[in-house]
Short mmCIF file of C-alpha atoms in Angstrom, two decimals:
data_model
loop_
_atom_site.label_atom_id
_atom_site.label_comp_id
_atom_site.label_asym_id
_atom_site.label_seq_id
_atom_site.Cartn_x
_atom_site.Cartn_y
_atom_site.Cartn_z
CA MET A 1 -7.29 25.50 14.03
CA ASN A 2 -10.04 22.74 13.57
CA GLU A 3 -11.23 24.21 10.25
CA GLY A 4 -7.58 24.34 8.98
CA ARG A 5 -7.21 20.66 9.67
CA ILE A 6 -10.26 19.95 7.68
CA TRP A 7 -9.05 21.88 4.78
CA LEU A 8 -5.71 20.10 4.85
CA ALA A 9 -7.37 16.76 4.98
CA ALA A 10 -9.48 17.74 2.10
CA GLY A 11 -6.36 18.61 0.03
CA LEU A 12 -4.88 15.15 1.09
CA ALA A 13 -8.03 13.48 0.00
CA ALA A 14 -7.97 15.20 -3.45
CA LEU A 15 -4.33 14.17 -4.01
CA VAL A 16 -4.84 10.58 -2.80
CA LEU A 17 -7.87 10.36 -5.10
CA ALA A 18 -5.95 11.71 -8.01
CA ALA A 19 -3.00 9.31 -7.67
CA PRO A 20 -4.63 6.12 -8.92
CA VAL A 21 -6.87 7.88 -11.46
CA ALA A 22 -3.75 9.17 -13.33
CA PHE A 23 -2.97 5.75 -14.47
CA GLY A 24 -1.28 5.03 -11.07
CA SER A 25 0.79 8.11 -11.48
CA THR A 26 3.57 6.10 -13.01
CA GLU A 27 4.51 8.85 -15.47
CA ARG A 28 7.10 11.28 -14.28
CA ILE A 29 4.94 14.43 -14.90
CA ALA A 30 2.15 13.02 -12.64
CA CYS A 31 4.78 12.10 -9.92
CA LEU A 32 6.06 15.67 -10.03
CA ALA A 33 2.65 17.07 -9.79
CA LEU A 34 1.85 15.12 -6.78
CA SER A 35 5.10 15.97 -5.10
CA LEU A 36 4.39 19.66 -5.58
CA GLY A 37 0.96 19.22 -4.12
CA PHE A 38 2.12 17.24 -1.02
CA SER A 39 4.96 19.72 -0.47
CA CYS A 40 2.43 22.59 -0.41
CA LEU A 41 0.38 20.68 2.09
CA ALA A 42 3.29 19.97 4.34
CA LEU A 43 4.23 23.64 4.28
CA ALA A 44 0.67 24.65 5.17
CA ALA A 45 0.70 22.08 8.05
CA LEU A 46 3.99 23.47 9.46
CA ALA A 47 2.43 26.90 9.26
CA ALA A 48 -0.62 25.65 11.14
CA GLY A 49 1.56 24.35 14.04
CA ALA A 50 2.59 20.80 12.97
CA ARG A 51 5.89 19.57 14.11
CA PRO A 52 8.06 17.05 12.25
CA SER A 53 7.70 13.87 14.15
CA GLY A 54 8.72 11.14 11.65
CA SER A 55 10.96 8.28 12.80
CA TRP A 56 14.69 8.30 12.19
CA PRO A 57 14.65 5.33 9.76
CA MET A 58 12.26 7.32 7.53
CA ALA A 59 14.56 10.38 7.76
CA LEU A 60 17.71 8.26 6.93
CA LEU A 61 15.75 6.58 4.05
CA LEU A 62 15.16 10.04 2.66
CA ILE A 63 18.77 11.22 3.15
CA LEU A 64 20.26 8.14 1.50
CA PRO A 65 19.05 8.72 -2.04
CA CYS A 66 19.84 12.43 -1.70
CA ALA A 67 23.36 11.40 -0.84
CA GLN A 68 23.45 9.20 -4.10
CA LEU A 69 23.05 12.55 -6.12
CA VAL A 70 26.10 14.26 -4.67
CA PRO A 71 28.86 14.36 -7.22
CA LEU A 72 32.14 12.68 -5.98
CA PRO A 73 35.60 12.56 -7.52
CA ALA A 74 36.11 9.67 -9.94
CA GLY A 75 38.76 7.94 -7.56
CA LEU A 76 36.51 8.31 -4.56
CA LEU A 77 33.60 6.89 -6.35
CA ALA A 78 35.58 3.96 -7.67
CA ALA A 79 36.78 3.26 -4.09
CA ILE A 80 33.37 3.18 -2.46
CA SER A 81 31.41 1.70 -5.34
CA PRO A 82 33.52 0.08 -7.91
CA GLN A 83 30.66 -0.94 -10.16
CA ALA A 84 29.26 2.51 -10.22
CA GLY A 85 32.72 3.81 -11.01
CA ARG A 86 33.07 1.37 -13.89
CA LEU A 87 29.68 1.96 -15.49
CA HIS A 88 30.11 5.72 -15.15
CA THR A 89 33.50 5.47 -16.95
CA LEU A 90 32.05 3.25 -19.76
CA ALA A 91 29.22 5.83 -20.24
CA ALA A 92 31.70 8.87 -20.08
CA GLU A 93 34.09 7.28 -22.59
CA THR A 94 31.45 7.81 -25.31
CA THR A 95 31.69 11.54 -24.93
CA GLY A 96 35.59 11.74 -24.86
CA PRO A 97 38.50 10.29 -22.97
CA ASP A 98 39.27 13.69 -21.16
CA ARG A 99 35.79 13.83 -19.55
CA ALA A 100 36.13 10.16 -18.56
CA ALA A 101 39.23 10.78 -16.65
CA THR A 102 38.41 13.99 -14.83
CA SER A 103 34.67 14.33 -14.38
CA TRP A 104 32.95 14.19 -10.89
CA ARG A 105 30.08 11.61 -10.87
CA PRO A 106 27.30 10.80 -8.39
CA VAL A 107 26.74 7.27 -7.05
CA SER A 108 23.38 7.24 -8.90
CA LEU A 109 23.61 5.93 -12.50
CA ASP A 110 20.36 7.66 -13.31
CA PRO A 111 20.31 11.01 -11.42
CA ASP A 112 17.05 12.19 -12.99
CA ALA A 113 15.27 8.98 -11.89
CA THR A 114 16.73 9.18 -8.47
CA LEU A 115 15.57 12.80 -8.02
CA THR A 116 12.06 11.55 -8.97
CA GLY A 117 12.45 8.83 -6.41
CA VAL A 118 13.47 11.32 -3.69
CA LEU A 119 10.49 13.49 -4.53
CA LEU A 120 8.13 10.37 -4.35
CA LEU A 121 9.48 9.28 -1.00
CA GLY A 122 9.19 12.84 0.29
CA SER A 123 5.60 12.88 -0.89
CA ALA A 124 4.93 9.75 0.99
CA ALA A 125 6.45 11.09 4.18
CA SER A 126 4.63 14.39 3.80
CA LEU A 127 1.26 12.52 3.32
CA PHE A 128 1.88 10.46 6.42
CA GLY A 129 2.90 13.50 8.50
CA VAL A 130 0.14 15.75 7.45
CA ALA A 131 -2.39 12.95 7.90
CA ARG A 132 -1.27 12.35 11.47
CA PHE A 133 -1.44 16.12 12.22
CA CYS A 134 -5.06 16.23 10.75
CA LEU A 135 -6.26 13.18 12.65
CA THR A 136 -6.32 15.30 15.78
CA HIS A 137 -9.72 16.48 14.38
CA PRO A 138 -12.27 13.73 14.85
CA ALA A 139 -13.93 14.18 11.45
CA VAL A 140 -10.73 13.69 9.55
CA ARG A 141 -10.55 9.90 10.08
CA ARG A 142 -14.11 9.52 8.77
CA LEU A 143 -13.19 11.55 5.71
CA LEU A 144 -9.97 9.62 4.85
CA ALA A 145 -11.25 6.19 5.75
CA GLY A 146 -14.32 6.90 3.56
CA LEU A 147 -12.23 8.02 0.84
CA LEU A 148 -10.19 4.83 0.83
CA VAL A 149 -13.43 2.65 0.66
CA ALA A 150 -14.92 4.78 -2.03
CA THR A 151 -11.79 4.87 -4.35
CA GLY A 152 -11.55 1.11 -3.86
CA MET A 153 -15.11 0.59 -4.81
CA PHE A 154 -14.79 2.97 -7.72
CA GLU A 155 -11.54 1.26 -9.03
CA ALA A 156 -13.35 -2.24 -8.65
CA SER A 157 -16.41 -1.11 -10.40
CA TYR A 158 -14.69 0.67 -13.22
CA GLY A 159 -12.46 -2.28 -13.78
CA LEU A 160 -15.34 -4.82 -13.80
CA ALA A 161 -17.46 -2.57 -16.04
CA GLY A 162 -14.71 -2.00 -18.56
CA HIS A 163 -13.64 -5.81 -18.53
CA LEU A 164 -17.21 -7.37 -18.55
CA GLY A 165 -18.52 -4.68 -21.05
CA GLY A 166 -15.72 -5.38 -23.45
CA SER A 167 -14.24 -1.86 -23.26
CA GLN A 168 -10.49 -1.88 -23.90
CA GLU A 169 -10.09 1.65 -22.88
CA ILE A 170 -8.87 3.44 -19.66
CA LEU A 171 -10.42 6.97 -19.36
CA GLY A 172 -10.54 7.22 -23.05
CA TRP A 173 -7.05 5.88 -23.74
CA ARG A 174 -6.83 2.60 -25.50
CA LYS A 175 -5.42 -0.34 -23.46
CA THR A 176 -2.41 -2.07 -25.08
CA HIS A 177 -1.61 -4.53 -22.20
CA TYR A 178 -3.61 -6.94 -20.00
CA LEU A 179 -6.61 -7.02 -22.35
CA ASP A 180 -7.82 -10.19 -20.69
CA SER A 181 -8.05 -8.63 -17.19
CA ALA A 182 -9.67 -5.83 -15.20
CA THR A 183 -7.15 -3.12 -14.40
CA GLY A 184 -9.37 -0.15 -13.37
CA THR A 185 -7.49 3.05 -14.18
CA PHE A 186 -4.14 1.24 -13.78
CA VAL A 187 -2.22 -0.08 -16.74
CA ASN A 188 -0.85 -3.13 -14.89
CA ARG A 189 -3.23 -5.75 -13.37
CA ASN A 190 -0.83 -6.52 -10.52
CA HIS A 191 -0.82 -2.89 -9.38
CA TYR A 192 -4.51 -2.77 -9.63
CA ALA A 193 -4.69 -5.83 -7.51
CA GLY A 194 -2.24 -4.27 -4.99
CA TYR A 195 -4.38 -1.27 -4.67
CA LEU A 196 -7.48 -3.23 -4.15
CA GLU A 197 -5.78 -5.40 -1.62
CA MET A 198 -5.21 -2.30 0.58
CA THR A 199 -8.66 -0.82 0.21
CA LEU A 200 -10.39 -4.23 0.65
CA MET A 201 -8.52 -4.87 4.02
CA VAL A 202 -9.44 -1.30 5.32
CA SER A 203 -13.14 -1.96 4.32
CA LEU A 204 -13.25 -5.32 5.95
CA GLY A 205 -11.51 -4.11 9.08
CA ILE A 206 -13.99 -1.38 9.59
CA LEU A 207 -16.82 -3.68 8.77
CA ILE A 208 -15.74 -6.15 11.37
CA ALA A 209 -15.37 -3.44 14.00
CA LEU A 210 -18.89 -2.13 13.19
CA SER A 211 -20.60 -5.49 12.96
CA GLY A 212 -18.91 -6.76 16.08
CA ARG A 213 -20.20 -3.90 18.09
CA ALA A 214 -23.63 -4.16 16.43
CA ASP A 215 -23.97 -7.81 16.99
CA GLY A 216 -23.30 -7.40 20.76
CA VAL A 217 -26.30 -4.91 21.21
CA ARG A 218 -28.49 -7.58 22.66
CA ARG A 219 -27.52 -10.71 24.41
CA GLY A 220 -30.99 -11.89 25.48
CA GLY A 221 -31.27 -14.98 23.34
CA THR A 222 -31.80 -15.90 19.64
CA SER A 223 -34.85 -13.97 19.24
CA GLY A 224 -33.33 -10.96 20.79
CA HIS A 225 -30.31 -11.28 18.53
CA ARG A 226 -32.44 -11.32 15.48
CA LEU A 227 -34.47 -8.29 16.65
CA ALA A 228 -31.32 -6.48 17.53
CA ARG A 229 -29.91 -7.10 13.97
CA LEU A 230 -33.05 -5.88 12.36
CA VAL A 231 -33.03 -2.64 14.61
CA VAL A 232 -29.25 -2.11 13.92
CA LEU A 233 -29.62 -2.09 10.27
CA SER A 234 -32.05 0.68 10.37
CA THR A 235 -29.52 2.89 12.24
CA PRO A 236 -26.78 5.01 10.61
CA ARG A 237 -24.19 2.60 11.95
CA GLY A 238 -26.06 -0.33 10.43
CA GLY A 239 -26.57 1.42 7.22
CA ALA A 240 -22.76 2.06 7.06
CA ALA A 241 -22.01 -1.58 7.77
CA LEU A 242 -24.30 -2.65 4.81
CA LEU A 243 -22.73 -0.21 2.49
CA LEU A 244 -19.26 -1.46 3.61
CA ALA A 245 -20.36 -5.01 2.93
CA ILE A 246 -21.50 -4.24 -0.64
CA ALA A 247 -18.31 -2.28 -1.30
CA THR A 248 -16.24 -5.16 -0.07
CA CYS A 249 -18.02 -7.72 -2.23
CA VAL A 250 -17.45 -5.54 -5.33
CA MET A 251 -13.70 -5.18 -4.44
CA VAL A 252 -13.36 -8.97 -3.93
CA ALA A 253 -14.97 -9.41 -7.47
CA GLY A 254 -12.59 -6.73 -8.92
CA LEU A 255 -9.57 -8.42 -7.44
CA LEU A 256 -10.57 -11.79 -8.90
CA PHE A 257 -11.12 -10.32 -12.32
CA SER A 258 -7.72 -8.75 -12.26
CA ARG A 259 -6.47 -12.35 -12.57
CA SER A 260 -3.35 -11.31 -10.61
CA ARG A 261 -2.20 -14.48 -8.92
CA ALA A 262 0.10 -12.80 -6.47
CA GLY A 263 -2.62 -10.19 -5.76
CA ILE A 264 -5.21 -12.92 -4.96
CA VAL A 265 -2.89 -14.88 -2.83
CA SER A 266 -1.71 -11.73 -0.95
CA ALA A 267 -5.26 -10.86 -0.31
CA GLY A 268 -5.64 -14.30 1.32
CA VAL A 269 -2.69 -13.50 3.49
CA GLY A 270 -4.52 -10.28 4.51
CA LEU A 271 -7.61 -12.11 5.29
CA CYS A 272 -5.54 -14.54 7.58
CA VAL A 273 -4.17 -11.62 9.47
CA LEU A 274 -7.67 -10.01 9.83
CA THR A 275 -8.95 -13.33 11.25
CA ILE A 276 -5.96 -13.60 13.73
CA LEU A 277 -6.16 -10.09 14.96
CA SER A 278 -9.97 -10.13 15.41
CA GLY A 279 -9.64 -11.71 18.85
CA ARG A 280 -10.27 -15.35 20.09
CA GLY A 281 -13.21 -17.68 20.48
CA LYS A 282 -16.42 -16.16 19.52
CA ALA A 283 -15.02 -13.04 18.18
CA ARG A 284 -12.73 -14.85 15.82
CA ARG A 285 -15.59 -17.19 14.71
CA PHE A 286 -17.73 -14.13 14.03
CA ALA A 287 -14.97 -12.46 11.99
CA MET A 288 -14.30 -15.61 9.99
CA SER A 289 -17.99 -16.03 9.25
CA LEU A 290 -18.18 -12.27 8.09
CA ILE A 291 -15.10 -12.64 5.94
CA ALA A 292 -16.37 -15.94 4.43
CA ILE A 293 -19.80 -14.48 3.51
CA VAL A 294 -18.14 -11.52 1.79
CA VAL A 295 -15.52 -13.66 -0.06
CA ILE A 296 -18.18 -16.29 -1.12
CA VAL A 297 -20.46 -13.56 -2.63
CA GLY A 298 -17.64 -11.93 -4.58
CA ALA A 299 -16.39 -15.41 -5.64
CA LEU A 300 -19.75 -16.57 -6.86
CA TYR A 301 -20.11 -13.41 -8.91
CA ALA A 302 -16.70 -13.97 -10.46
CA VAL A 303 -17.33 -17.69 -11.18
CA ALA A 304 -20.72 -16.90 -12.80
CA ALA A 305 -18.94 -14.49 -15.06
CA GLY A 306 -16.19 -17.02 -16.11
CA ALA A 307 -13.41 -18.41 -13.92
CA GLU A 308 -11.69 -20.54 -16.48
CA PRO A 309 -9.00 -17.84 -17.52
CA LEU A 310 -7.99 -17.35 -13.87
CA MET A 311 -7.59 -21.00 -13.29
CA SER A 312 -5.48 -21.35 -16.36
CA ARG A 313 -3.20 -18.61 -15.06
CA PHE A 314 -2.71 -20.64 -11.79
CA ASP A 315 -2.02 -23.70 -13.87
CA ARG A 316 0.93 -21.84 -15.50
CA THR A 317 2.47 -20.63 -12.28
CA MET A 318 5.40 -23.11 -12.06
CA GLN A 319 6.24 -22.49 -15.72
CA ASP A 320 6.27 -18.71 -15.19
CA LEU A 321 8.45 -19.05 -12.10
CA THR A 322 11.07 -21.44 -13.36
CA GLY A 323 11.03 -20.91 -17.14
CA SER A 324 13.92 -19.43 -19.12
CA GLN A 325 12.24 -16.00 -18.89
CA GLY A 326 10.53 -16.57 -15.54
CA ARG A 327 10.84 -14.86 -12.34
CA LEU A 328 13.38 -17.14 -10.64
CA PRO A 329 16.07 -16.39 -13.30
CA LEU A 330 15.17 -12.60 -13.21
CA TRP A 331 15.49 -12.64 -9.38
CA GLY A 332 18.96 -14.31 -9.57
CA ASP A 333 20.22 -11.56 -11.89
CA ALA A 334 18.57 -8.95 -9.61
CA ALA A 335 20.17 -10.45 -6.59
CA ARG A 336 23.63 -10.21 -8.33
CA SER A 337 22.89 -6.62 -9.23
CA ALA A 338 22.26 -5.98 -5.47
CA ALA A 339 25.47 -7.67 -4.54
CA ALA A 340 27.33 -5.58 -6.99
CA PHE A 341 25.98 -2.39 -5.31
CA ALA A 342 25.73 -3.64 -1.76
CA ALA A 343 27.40 -0.79 -0.10
CA THR A 344 25.95 2.26 -1.94
CA GLY A 345 23.25 1.10 -4.25
CA SER A 346 23.01 2.04 -7.92
CA GLY A 347 20.60 5.00 -7.39
CA LEU A 348 16.90 5.01 -6.31
CA LEU A 349 14.80 4.15 -9.43
CA ALA A 350 17.91 3.42 -11.45
CA PHE A 351 17.25 -0.32 -11.84
CA GLU A 352 16.13 0.09 -15.46
CA GLN A 353 19.40 1.70 -16.46
CA VAL A 354 21.68 -0.58 -14.55
CA PHE A 355 20.13 -4.10 -14.95
CA PRO A 356 20.86 -4.63 -18.71
CA ALA A 357 24.54 -4.20 -18.07
CA LEU A 358 24.67 -6.76 -15.35
CA ARG A 359 22.18 -9.59 -16.41
CA THR A 360 23.56 -12.92 -17.28
CA ARG A 361 21.09 -14.10 -19.79
CA GLU A 362 19.51 -12.98 -22.94
CA ASP A 363 15.98 -11.78 -22.47
CA PRO A 364 13.73 -10.34 -25.25
CA GLN A 365 11.66 -8.45 -22.64
CA LEU A 366 12.83 -4.95 -21.52
CA ARG A 367 13.01 -5.58 -17.80
CA ARG A 368 12.36 -2.21 -15.90
CA HIS A 369 11.87 -3.82 -12.49
CA ALA A 370 12.98 -6.85 -10.63
CA HIS A 371 9.35 -8.01 -9.77
CA ASN A 372 10.48 -8.09 -6.25
CA ASP A 373 10.46 -4.96 -4.27
CA TYR A 374 13.00 -6.26 -1.69
CA LEU A 375 15.64 -7.17 -4.29
CA GLU A 376 15.04 -3.87 -6.18
CA VAL A 377 15.47 -1.77 -3.10
CA ALA A 378 18.68 -3.59 -2.34
CA ALA A 379 19.89 -2.97 -5.79
CA GLU A 380 18.98 0.64 -5.80
CA LEU A 381 19.79 1.69 -2.21
CA GLY A 382 22.05 -1.01 -1.18
CA LEU A 383 21.97 -3.12 1.90
CA PRO A 384 21.67 0.00 4.25
CA GLY A 385 18.59 1.11 2.31
CA LEU A 386 17.10 -2.30 2.51
CA ALA A 387 17.82 -2.57 6.35
CA LEU A 388 16.27 0.90 6.78
CA ALA A 389 13.12 -0.03 4.85
CA LEU A 390 12.70 -3.31 6.79
CA LEU A 391 13.24 -1.41 10.08
CA LEU A 392 10.53 0.96 9.09
CA VAL A 393 8.12 -1.84 8.38
CA ALA A 394 9.04 -3.61 11.75
CA ARG A 395 8.41 -0.28 13.72
CA PHE A 396 4.99 -0.01 12.05
CA PHE A 397 3.95 -3.52 13.09
CA ARG A 398 5.41 -2.98 16.60
CA GLU A 399 3.45 0.19 17.18
CA THR A 400 0.09 -1.34 15.90
CA LEU A 401 0.56 -4.69 17.50
CA ARG A 402 2.28 -3.86 20.68
CA GLY A 403 0.80 -5.75 23.72
CA SER A 404 -1.32 -8.40 22.09
CA PRO A 405 -3.82 -8.74 19.19
CA PRO A 406 -6.79 -7.60 21.42
CA ALA A 407 -4.83 -4.39 22.01
CA LEU A 408 -6.08 -3.33 18.70
CA GLY A 409 -9.49 -2.94 20.50
CA VAL A 410 -11.38 -5.02 17.91
CA CYS A 411 -13.56 -7.77 19.24
CA PRO A 412 -11.45 -8.65 22.41
CA SER A 413 -12.48 -12.25 23.35
CA ASN A 414 -13.28 -11.80 26.94
CA GLY A 415 -14.99 -8.41 26.80
CA SER A 416 -12.30 -6.72 28.84
CA GLY A 417 -8.77 -5.46 28.44
CA PRO A 418 -7.08 -2.21 27.44
CA SER A 419 -7.02 -0.59 24.09
CA HIS A 420 -4.44 1.99 23.07
CA TYR A 421 -6.88 3.09 20.39
CA SER A 422 -9.37 4.38 23.03
CA ASP A 423 -7.14 6.57 25.14
CA THR A 424 -8.31 9.78 23.40
CA LEU A 425 -11.53 11.76 23.23
CA LEU A 426 -13.12 9.46 20.77
CA ASP A 427 -16.81 8.82 21.04
CA GLY A 428 -18.16 5.42 20.41
CA ALA A 429 -18.54 5.51 16.64
CA ASP A 430 -15.17 7.18 16.14
CA ALA A 431 -13.52 4.72 18.43
CA LEU A 432 -14.92 1.77 16.41
CA LEU A 433 -13.71 3.48 13.24
CA ALA A 434 -10.19 3.88 14.62
CA GLN A 435 -10.23 0.17 15.66
CA GLY A 436 -11.37 -0.87 12.23
CA CYS A 437 -8.74 1.19 10.58
CA ALA A 438 -6.11 -0.40 12.82
CA LEU A 439 -7.26 -3.90 12.04
CA GLY A 440 -7.58 -3.21 8.35
CA GLY A 441 -4.38 -1.23 8.18
CA VAL A 442 -2.23 -4.02 9.66
CA ALA A 443 -3.82 -6.59 7.28
CA ALA A 444 -3.30 -4.28 4.30
CA ALA A 445 0.30 -3.69 5.07
CA ALA A 446 0.87 -7.47 5.60
CA ALA A 447 -0.73 -8.18 2.32
CA LEU A 448 1.35 -5.67 0.37
CA ALA A 449 4.49 -6.80 2.16
CA PHE A 450 3.86 -10.46 0.82
CA HIS A 451 2.86 -9.18 -2.64
CA SER A 452 6.32 -7.17 -2.78
CA PHE A 453 8.04 -10.68 -2.99
CA PHE A 454 6.41 -11.16 -6.39
CA ASP A 455 5.93 -7.56 -7.78
CA PHE A 456 7.05 -3.85 -7.46
CA ASN A 457 3.87 -2.18 -6.04
CA LEU A 458 5.98 0.00 -3.76
CA HIS A 459 7.60 1.48 -6.87
CA VAL A 460 4.15 2.56 -8.10
CA PRO A 461 3.44 6.07 -6.74
CA ALA A 462 -0.33 5.51 -6.25
CA ASN A 463 0.18 2.38 -4.17
CA LEU A 464 3.10 3.76 -2.12
CA LEU A 465 1.04 6.90 -1.26
CA THR A 466 -2.09 4.84 -0.52
CA LEU A 467 -0.03 2.66 1.80
CA SER A 468 1.26 5.74 3.58
CA LEU A 469 -2.21 6.83 4.24
CA VAL A 470 -3.31 3.34 5.37
CA CYS A 471 -0.49 3.37 7.93
CA ALA A 472 -1.27 6.79 9.15
CA LEU A 473 -4.78 5.73 9.91
CA ALA A 474 -3.76 2.37 11.37
CA LEU A 475 -1.46 3.73 14.06
CA PRO A 476 -2.85 4.66 17.53
CA ALA A 477 -4.78 7.94 17.29
CA PRO A 478 -3.18 11.09 18.33
CA ARG A 479 -4.69 13.00 21.12
CA LEU A 480 -7.77 14.76 19.86
CA LEU A 481 -8.58 18.37 20.27
CA SER A 482 -10.65 18.64 23.24
CA ARG A 483 -14.51 18.73 22.79
CA ARG A 484 -15.62 17.65 26.25
CA PRO A 485 -14.04 16.19 29.47
CA GLN A 486 -12.07 13.09 28.69
CA HIS A 487 -13.68 9.72 29.44
CA SER A 488 -12.68 6.15 28.93
CA ILE A 489 -14.04 4.06 25.96
CA GLY A 490 -14.66 0.57 26.94
CA PRO A 491 -13.75 -2.43 24.80
CA VAL A 492 -15.90 -3.52 21.84
CA PRO A 493 -18.56 -6.12 22.93
CA VAL A 494 -18.25 -9.62 21.45
CA PRO A 495 -21.23 -11.37 19.77
CA SER A 496 -22.35 -14.08 22.12
#
């Protein structure tokens, strides 16, 4: 059974690795391929003894777009969703009046896109469930957390190398957009920044957990501290912390060179969350110092290579928000679209088809998204879908933050107190990793939740799937398969 979980985790790792490399998996064929892969893994997990244990908001969130695909009589559709009935009628009249009067129609105004959206949501749910099942093996967290850090460093390094080296290609394909920014293997710099936000927070969270424990090895004075740090760096744990610090600095530089304003500010929100959750007193000061060092190193590198283009983008922020083709007018039309389909939604991923018929202003740009995940979800799934999505987010934060910030088990300020991340058969290193994943996962989710007010990262398959894995790693560890008699893991010591 243990070996089966390892193989399942390896399959998860391969699919999660492939998602961003395939240009963020924004093409339908890539999304379908990922859905097939995650479906096979879910079936294999069920055969291995996994039991569905998802929350009811997630189940309802999957059922809702499926219901949007069910054909309804034209009269019934017009009664429950007048706008959908009207737009379906206008579309059907082009094929003949008889069909316009008699055909059955689904709520979704783009059934093909909605079916793709159902498969994508199902993939995210399958990834989460399989990851939680596999995490009962102690080696799986190391594999999946290491994968997130490694892919984040790869994306950052690839984006930096291409941008600073003058290459305008992505894996051999010529770039046509965002030529002045690093985008890694993504097409859109904002989605690249959203991906780096998550991997950066996970990397920093683990680094804080490992360094906090390492820094508390000796408490016998300043000279003892210095000696302890030198000794710790020569250990596997110290080496891992050093590699994490390097990876984190590279990700900070990659994020800055993306020149994504919302991405950079959202990462700042994540860093604030990391600081708050790291504990109080000396623990918080230690975390702040560690974060500051990493950010300063990455920022100095970015400034040395040229910071003027980024500063000029921030100077244009108000114009890009309030201009005639800015975000605020776009959000106003998106809000009107959401109000028009408040009860049933227009269909998951159908925004691109519906929005042109409802916008109130001329716009030379083809708007495929609302550049606000919350408004777009409300327009596509209605207010019930938005409420379910927000409830799912609230349940995640409740599970990870229940009790108090020190309940995460990362650097509690007084050196005592319970941790619901240490009630399983985790040994010291794995307990620290679980605590770091929890800290980084909460910060990553908070950063992406903030970024979603300004962009549509959750509509990008690679980022949605990565967020699902981050959340699976952040939640309290499931009870591990027994390796030895259970013992209690104490809290992480604090640097004095």
